[in-house]
Short mmCIF file of C-alpha atoms in Angstrom, two decimals:
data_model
loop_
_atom_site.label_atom_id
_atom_site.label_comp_id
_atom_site.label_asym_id
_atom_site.label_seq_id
_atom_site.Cartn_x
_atom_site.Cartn_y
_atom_site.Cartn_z
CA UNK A 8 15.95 13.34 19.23
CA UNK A 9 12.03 12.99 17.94
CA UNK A 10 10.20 10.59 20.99
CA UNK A 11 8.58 7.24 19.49
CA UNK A 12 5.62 5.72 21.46
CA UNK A 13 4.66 2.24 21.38
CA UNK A 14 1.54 1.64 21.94
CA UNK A 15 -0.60 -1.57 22.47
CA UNK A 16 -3.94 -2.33 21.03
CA UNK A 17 -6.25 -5.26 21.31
CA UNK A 18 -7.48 -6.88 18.06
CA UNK A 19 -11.36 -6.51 19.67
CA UNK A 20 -10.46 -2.84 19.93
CA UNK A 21 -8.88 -2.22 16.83
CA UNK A 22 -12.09 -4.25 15.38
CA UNK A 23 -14.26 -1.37 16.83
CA UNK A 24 -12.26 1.71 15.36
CA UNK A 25 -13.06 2.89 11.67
CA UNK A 26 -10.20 2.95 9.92
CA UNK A 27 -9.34 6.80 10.06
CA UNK A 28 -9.02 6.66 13.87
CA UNK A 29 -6.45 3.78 13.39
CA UNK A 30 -4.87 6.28 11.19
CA UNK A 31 -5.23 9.76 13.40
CA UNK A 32 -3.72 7.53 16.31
CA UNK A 33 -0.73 7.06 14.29
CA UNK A 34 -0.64 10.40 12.52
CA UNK A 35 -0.66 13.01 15.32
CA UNK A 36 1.83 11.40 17.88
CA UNK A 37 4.55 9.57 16.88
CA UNK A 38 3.27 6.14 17.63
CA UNK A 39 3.84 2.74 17.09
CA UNK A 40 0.99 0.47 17.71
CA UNK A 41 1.15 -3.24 18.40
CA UNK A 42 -1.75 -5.19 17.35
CA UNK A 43 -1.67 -8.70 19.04
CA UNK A 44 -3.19 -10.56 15.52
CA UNK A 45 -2.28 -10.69 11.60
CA UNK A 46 -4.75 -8.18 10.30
CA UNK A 47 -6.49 -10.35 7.19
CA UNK A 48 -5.49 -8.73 3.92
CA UNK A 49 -8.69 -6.30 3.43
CA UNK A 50 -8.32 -4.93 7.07
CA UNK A 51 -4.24 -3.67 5.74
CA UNK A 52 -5.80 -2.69 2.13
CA UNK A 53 -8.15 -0.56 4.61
CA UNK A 54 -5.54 0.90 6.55
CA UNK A 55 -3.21 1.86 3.16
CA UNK A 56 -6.52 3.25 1.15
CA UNK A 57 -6.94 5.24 4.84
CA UNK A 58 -3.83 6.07 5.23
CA UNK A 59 -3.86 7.09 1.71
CA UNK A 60 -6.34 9.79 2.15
CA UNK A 61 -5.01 11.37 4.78
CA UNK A 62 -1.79 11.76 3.21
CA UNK A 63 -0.22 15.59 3.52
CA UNK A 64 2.75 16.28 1.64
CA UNK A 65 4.03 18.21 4.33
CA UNK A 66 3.03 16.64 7.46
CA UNK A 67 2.08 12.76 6.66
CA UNK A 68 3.48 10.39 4.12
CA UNK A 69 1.53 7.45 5.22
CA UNK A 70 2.64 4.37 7.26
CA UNK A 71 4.60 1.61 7.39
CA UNK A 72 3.41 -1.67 8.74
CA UNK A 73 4.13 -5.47 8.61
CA UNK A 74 3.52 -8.48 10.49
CA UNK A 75 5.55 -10.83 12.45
CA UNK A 76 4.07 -14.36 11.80
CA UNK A 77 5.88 -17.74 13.56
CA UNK A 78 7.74 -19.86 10.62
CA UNK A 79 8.29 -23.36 11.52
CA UNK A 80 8.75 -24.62 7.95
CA UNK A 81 10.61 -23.32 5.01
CA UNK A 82 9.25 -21.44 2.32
CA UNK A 83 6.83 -18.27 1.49
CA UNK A 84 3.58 -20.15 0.88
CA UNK A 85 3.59 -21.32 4.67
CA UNK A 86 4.11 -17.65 5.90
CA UNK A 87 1.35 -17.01 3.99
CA UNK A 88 -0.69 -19.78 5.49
CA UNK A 89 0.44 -18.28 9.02
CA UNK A 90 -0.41 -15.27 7.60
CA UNK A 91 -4.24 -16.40 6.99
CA UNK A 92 -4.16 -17.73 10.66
CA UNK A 93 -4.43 -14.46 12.27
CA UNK A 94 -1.50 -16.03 13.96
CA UNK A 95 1.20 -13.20 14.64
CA UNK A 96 1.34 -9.49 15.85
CA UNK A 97 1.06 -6.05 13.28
CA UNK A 98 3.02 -3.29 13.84
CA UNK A 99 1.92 -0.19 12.03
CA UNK A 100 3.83 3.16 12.47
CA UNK A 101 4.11 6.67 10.88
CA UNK A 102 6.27 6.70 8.02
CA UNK A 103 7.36 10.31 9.30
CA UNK A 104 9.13 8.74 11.80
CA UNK A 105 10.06 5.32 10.77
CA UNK A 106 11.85 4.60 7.90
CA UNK A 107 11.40 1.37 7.44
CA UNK A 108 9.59 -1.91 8.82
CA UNK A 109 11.22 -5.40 7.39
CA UNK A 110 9.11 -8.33 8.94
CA UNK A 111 11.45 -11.53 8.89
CA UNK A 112 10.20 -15.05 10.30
CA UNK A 113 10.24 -14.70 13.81
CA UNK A 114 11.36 -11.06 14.26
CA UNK A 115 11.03 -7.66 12.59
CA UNK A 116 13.72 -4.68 11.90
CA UNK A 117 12.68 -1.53 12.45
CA UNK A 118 14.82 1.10 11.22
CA UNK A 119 14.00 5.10 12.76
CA UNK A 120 14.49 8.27 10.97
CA UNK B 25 -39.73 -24.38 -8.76
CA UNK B 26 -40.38 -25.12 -12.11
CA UNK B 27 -38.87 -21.52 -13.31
CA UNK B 28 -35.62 -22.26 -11.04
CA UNK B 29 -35.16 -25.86 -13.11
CA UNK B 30 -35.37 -24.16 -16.05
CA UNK B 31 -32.98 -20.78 -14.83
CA UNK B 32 -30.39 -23.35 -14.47
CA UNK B 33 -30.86 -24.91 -17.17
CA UNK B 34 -30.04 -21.96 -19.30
CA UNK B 35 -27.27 -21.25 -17.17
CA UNK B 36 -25.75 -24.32 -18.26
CA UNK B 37 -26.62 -24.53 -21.82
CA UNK B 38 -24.25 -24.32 -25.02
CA UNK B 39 -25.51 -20.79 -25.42
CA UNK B 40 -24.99 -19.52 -21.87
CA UNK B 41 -21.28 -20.52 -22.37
CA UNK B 42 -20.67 -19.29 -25.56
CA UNK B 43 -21.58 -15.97 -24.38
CA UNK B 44 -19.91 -16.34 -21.23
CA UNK B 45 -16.82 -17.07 -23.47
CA UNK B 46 -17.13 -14.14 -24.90
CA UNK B 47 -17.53 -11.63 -22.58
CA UNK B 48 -13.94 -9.30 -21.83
CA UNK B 49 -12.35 -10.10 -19.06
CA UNK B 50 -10.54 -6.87 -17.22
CA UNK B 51 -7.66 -7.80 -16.52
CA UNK B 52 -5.53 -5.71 -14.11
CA UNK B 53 -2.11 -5.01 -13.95
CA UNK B 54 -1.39 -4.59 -10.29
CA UNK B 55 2.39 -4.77 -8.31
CA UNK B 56 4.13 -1.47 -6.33
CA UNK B 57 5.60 1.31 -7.98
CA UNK B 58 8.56 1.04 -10.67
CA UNK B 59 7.57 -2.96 -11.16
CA UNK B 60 7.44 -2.36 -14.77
CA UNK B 61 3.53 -2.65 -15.09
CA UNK B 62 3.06 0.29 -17.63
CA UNK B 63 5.58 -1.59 -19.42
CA UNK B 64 4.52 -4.69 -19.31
CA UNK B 65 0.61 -3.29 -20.35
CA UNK B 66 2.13 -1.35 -23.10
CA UNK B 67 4.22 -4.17 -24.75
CA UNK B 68 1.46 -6.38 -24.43
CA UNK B 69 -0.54 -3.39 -26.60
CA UNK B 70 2.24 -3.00 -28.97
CA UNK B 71 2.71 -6.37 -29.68
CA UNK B 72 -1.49 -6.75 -30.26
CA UNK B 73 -2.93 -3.67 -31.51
CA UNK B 74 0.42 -2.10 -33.02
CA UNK B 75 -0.34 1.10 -30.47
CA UNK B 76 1.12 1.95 -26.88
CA UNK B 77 -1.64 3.27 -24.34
CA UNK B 78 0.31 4.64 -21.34
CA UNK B 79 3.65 6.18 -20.52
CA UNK B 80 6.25 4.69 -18.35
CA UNK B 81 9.32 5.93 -17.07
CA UNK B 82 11.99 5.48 -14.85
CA UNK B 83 10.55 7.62 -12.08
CA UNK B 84 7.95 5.99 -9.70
CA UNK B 85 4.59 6.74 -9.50
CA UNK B 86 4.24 7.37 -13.36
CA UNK B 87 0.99 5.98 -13.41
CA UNK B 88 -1.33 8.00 -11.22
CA UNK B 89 -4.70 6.51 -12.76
CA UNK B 90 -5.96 4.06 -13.60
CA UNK B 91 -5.99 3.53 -17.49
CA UNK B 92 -7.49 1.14 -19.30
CA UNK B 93 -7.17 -0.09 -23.23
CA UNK B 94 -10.00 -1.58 -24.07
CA UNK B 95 -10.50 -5.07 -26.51
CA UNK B 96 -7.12 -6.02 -26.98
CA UNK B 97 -7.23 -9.49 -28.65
CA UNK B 98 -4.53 -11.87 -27.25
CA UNK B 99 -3.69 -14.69 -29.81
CA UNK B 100 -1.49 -17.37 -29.45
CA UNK B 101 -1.12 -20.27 -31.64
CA UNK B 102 -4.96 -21.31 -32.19
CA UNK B 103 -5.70 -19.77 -28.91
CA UNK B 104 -7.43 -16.36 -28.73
CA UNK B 105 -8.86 -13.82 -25.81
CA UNK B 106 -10.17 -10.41 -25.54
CA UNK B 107 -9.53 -8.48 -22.51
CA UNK B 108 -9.32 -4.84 -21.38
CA UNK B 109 -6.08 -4.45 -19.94
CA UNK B 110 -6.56 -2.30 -16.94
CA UNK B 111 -3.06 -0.63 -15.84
CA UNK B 112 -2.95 0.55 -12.04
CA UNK B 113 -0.88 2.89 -10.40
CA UNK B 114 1.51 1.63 -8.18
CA UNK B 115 0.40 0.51 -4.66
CA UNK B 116 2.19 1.81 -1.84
CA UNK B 117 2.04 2.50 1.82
CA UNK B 118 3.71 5.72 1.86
CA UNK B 119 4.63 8.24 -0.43
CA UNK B 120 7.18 10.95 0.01
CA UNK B 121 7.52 13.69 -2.65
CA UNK B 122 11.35 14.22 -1.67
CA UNK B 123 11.92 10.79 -3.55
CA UNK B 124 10.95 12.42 -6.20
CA UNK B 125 13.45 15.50 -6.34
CA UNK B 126 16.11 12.41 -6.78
CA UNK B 127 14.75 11.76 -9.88
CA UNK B 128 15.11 15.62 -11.09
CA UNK B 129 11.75 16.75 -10.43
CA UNK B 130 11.39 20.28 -9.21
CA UNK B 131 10.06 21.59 -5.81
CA UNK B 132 6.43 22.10 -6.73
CA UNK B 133 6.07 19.50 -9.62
CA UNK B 134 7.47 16.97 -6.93
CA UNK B 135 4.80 18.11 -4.76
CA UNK B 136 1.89 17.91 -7.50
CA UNK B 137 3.25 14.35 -8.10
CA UNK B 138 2.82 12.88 -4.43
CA UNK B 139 -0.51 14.41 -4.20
CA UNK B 140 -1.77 12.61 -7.46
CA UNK B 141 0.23 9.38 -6.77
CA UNK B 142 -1.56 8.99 -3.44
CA UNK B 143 -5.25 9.08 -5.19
CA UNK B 144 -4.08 6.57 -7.50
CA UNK B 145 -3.08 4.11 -4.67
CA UNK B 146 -6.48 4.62 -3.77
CA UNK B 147 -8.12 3.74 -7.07
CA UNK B 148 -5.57 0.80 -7.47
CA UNK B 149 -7.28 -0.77 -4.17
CA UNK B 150 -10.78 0.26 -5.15
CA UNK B 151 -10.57 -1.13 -8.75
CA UNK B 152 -9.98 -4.58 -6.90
CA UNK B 153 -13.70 -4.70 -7.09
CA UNK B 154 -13.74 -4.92 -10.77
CA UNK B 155 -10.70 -6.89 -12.55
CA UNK B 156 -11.32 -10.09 -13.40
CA UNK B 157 -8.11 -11.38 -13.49
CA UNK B 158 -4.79 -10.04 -12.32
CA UNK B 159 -0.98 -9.67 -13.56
CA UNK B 160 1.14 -9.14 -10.68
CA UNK B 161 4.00 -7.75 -11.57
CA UNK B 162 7.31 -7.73 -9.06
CA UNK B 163 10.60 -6.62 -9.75
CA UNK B 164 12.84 -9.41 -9.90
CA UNK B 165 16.20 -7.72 -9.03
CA UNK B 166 14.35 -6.45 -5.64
CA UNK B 167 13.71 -8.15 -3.14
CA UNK B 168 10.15 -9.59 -3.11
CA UNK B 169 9.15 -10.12 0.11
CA UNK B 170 8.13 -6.68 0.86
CA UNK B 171 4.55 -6.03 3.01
CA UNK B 172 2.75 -4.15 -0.26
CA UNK B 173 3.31 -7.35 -2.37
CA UNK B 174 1.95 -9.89 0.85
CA UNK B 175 -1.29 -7.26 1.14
CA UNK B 176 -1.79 -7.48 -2.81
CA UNK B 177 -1.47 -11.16 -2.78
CA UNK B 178 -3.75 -11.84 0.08
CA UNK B 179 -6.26 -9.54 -1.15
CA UNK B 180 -6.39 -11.73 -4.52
CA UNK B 181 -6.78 -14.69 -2.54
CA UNK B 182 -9.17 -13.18 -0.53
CA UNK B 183 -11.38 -12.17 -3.26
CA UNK B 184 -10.71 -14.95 -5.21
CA UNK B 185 -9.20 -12.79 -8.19
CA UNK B 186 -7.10 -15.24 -10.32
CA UNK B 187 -3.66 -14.56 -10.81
CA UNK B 188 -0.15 -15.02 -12.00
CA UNK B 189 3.13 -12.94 -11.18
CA UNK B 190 5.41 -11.64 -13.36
CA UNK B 191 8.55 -11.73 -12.62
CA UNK B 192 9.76 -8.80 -14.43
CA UNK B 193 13.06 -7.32 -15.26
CA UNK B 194 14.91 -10.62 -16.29
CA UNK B 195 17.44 -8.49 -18.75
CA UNK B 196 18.58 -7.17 -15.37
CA UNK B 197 21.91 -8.91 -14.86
CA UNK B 198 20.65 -9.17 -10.60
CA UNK B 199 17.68 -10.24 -11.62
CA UNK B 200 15.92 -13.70 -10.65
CA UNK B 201 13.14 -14.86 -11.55
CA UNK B 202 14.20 -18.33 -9.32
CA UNK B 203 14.17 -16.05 -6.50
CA UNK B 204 10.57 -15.03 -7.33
CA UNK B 205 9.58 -18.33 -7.43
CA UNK B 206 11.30 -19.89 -4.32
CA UNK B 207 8.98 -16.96 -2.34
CA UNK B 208 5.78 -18.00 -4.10
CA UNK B 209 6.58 -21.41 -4.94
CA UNK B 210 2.58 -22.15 -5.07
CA UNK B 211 1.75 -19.25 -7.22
CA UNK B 212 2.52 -19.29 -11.34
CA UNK B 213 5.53 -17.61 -11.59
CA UNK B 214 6.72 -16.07 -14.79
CA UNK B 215 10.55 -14.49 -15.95
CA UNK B 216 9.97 -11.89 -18.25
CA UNK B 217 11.66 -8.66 -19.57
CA UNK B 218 8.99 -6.73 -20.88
CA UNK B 219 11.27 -4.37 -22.26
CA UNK B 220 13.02 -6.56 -23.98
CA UNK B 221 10.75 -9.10 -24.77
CA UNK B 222 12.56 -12.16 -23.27
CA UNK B 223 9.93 -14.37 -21.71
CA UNK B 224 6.64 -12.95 -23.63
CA UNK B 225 5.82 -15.87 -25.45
CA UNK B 226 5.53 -18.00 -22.45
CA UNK B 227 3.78 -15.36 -20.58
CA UNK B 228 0.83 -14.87 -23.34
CA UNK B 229 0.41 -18.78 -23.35
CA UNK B 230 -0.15 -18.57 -19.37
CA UNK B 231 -2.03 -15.15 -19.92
CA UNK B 232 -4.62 -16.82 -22.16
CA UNK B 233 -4.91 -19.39 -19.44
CA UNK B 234 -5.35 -16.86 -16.55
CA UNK B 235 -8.04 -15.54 -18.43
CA UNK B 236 -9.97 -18.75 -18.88
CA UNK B 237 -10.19 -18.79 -15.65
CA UNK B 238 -10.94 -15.43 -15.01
#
């Protein structure tokens, strides 16, 4: 059975890093990483155009990520609101290794290879 | 000071807006992969200029770059635009070339595939610097609350790209363009079937609009 590593990392930190580290910390172990903020939508455009480019056929298909925001009222438009309030935590992964990432209000399913 | 009062001046005049009126807007057709973008970009060329531009299929990633038609004029009752209609390749946050041996592809040619498709997510999210205007274009028999569609959306916002969805594949019999809606209800939100054409005259009218803006 393949090992999966979750691994925290502080907004301020991730902040720091360039994109492609994000990326290489992903790609060469088989990590989760739990970012303790909603990245803002160009920081996850960054991380897909990175992840992108350092695509292999073979050995990395990319990543799969989502955020968990709080939902206290109905409807998309005030997840997106959350969204735009940094308030929530990102999970990003290697798609390798995890199928899939569904973020729901409240909670996120995480389905492994 | 003088020179600035009379800069702005100009930039408010009749003539400043005329041309401003006139100049193309690009407008870009973004959404993930299999949406129906190419489709929708192609009727929308058919119906105006009598001439498809790009090819779509039923296998993802068929768009690997970005293409462009330029000067299509949009006309609709006494209303008329000219854009460049700027179709993107599918944005996605991973892409696996065994997907594509589903579809019938062979070995190597599923390989070749992956390796373009993955550039053209990357020229997608660059050539957010220089649309105008955006189509987003979901799938309305999927489910639409997926992370690539949140990231597109917010990016719009972000930038302040204007924008309406298109809630695509309406002929489907699963298909819902209420759905759509009750997940964006602030966003413009409209059913069409651009293969079938259900929907397109209400879409140019909001089109035209979009681009007003744009």
């Amino acid at each position: 059975m393949a090992e999966l590593s979750i691994e925290y990392l502080p907004y301020e930190d991730f902040k720091k890093m360039k994109p492609k580290k994000v990326i290489n910390m992903i790609r060469k172990k088989n990590r989760i990483l739990i970012i303790p903020k909603k990245l803002n939508p160009k920081e996850e455009a960054m991380l897909i155009e990175e992840a992108m480019n350092a695509a292999d056929i073979e050995k990395f298909k990319g990543i799969e990520i989502a955020s968990i925001v709080k939902e206290e009222e109905k409807g998309f438009w005030k997840f997106l609101r959350k969204f735009k309030q940094d308030d929530g935590i990102t999970l990003i992964g290697n798609a390798d290794a995890i199928k899939e990432i569904k973020s729901r209000k409240n909670y996120a399913i995480l389905k492994v290879k | 000071m003088v020179f600035k009062r009379i800069k702005n001046i100009i930039k408010k005049s009749f003539i400043s807006k005329l041309f401003k009126k006139k100049k193309k807007i690009k407008v870009g057709f973004y959404g993930p992969p299999n949406a129906g973008k190419s489709t929708l970009a192609n009727r929308i060329s058919q119906d105006f200029t009598d001439e498809g531009f790009t090819v779509a299929s039923s296998i993802p990633h068929e768009t690997r770059e970005v293409m462009i038609k330029e000067s299509v004029i949009i006309k609709k009752g006494d209303k008329e635009v000219e854009i460049d209609l700027v179709d993107t390749p599918g944005i996605a946050t991973k892409i696996d070339y065994e997907d594509f041996l589903k579809h019938g592809l062979k070995k190597q040619e599923a390989k070749a595939r992956a390796k373009e498709a993955t550039k053209g997510v990357i020229d997608a999210i660059k050539w957010l610097e220089n649309v105008d205007a955006v189509v987003m274009v979901v799938d309305a028999a999927q489910d639409p609350l997926t992370q690539v569609n949140v990231t597109i959306l917010g990016n719009l916002e972000s930038r302040g790209i204007p924008f309406i969805i298109a809630a695509n594949k309406i002929d489907l019999k699963k298909a819902s363009a209420h759905k759509i809606r009750e997940v964006f209800p602030n966003y413009e939100v409209i059913g069409i079937s651009a293969k079938t054409g259900k929907g397109m005259d209400y879409f140019y009218e909001k089109l035209i609009e979009l681009v007003s803006k744009g």
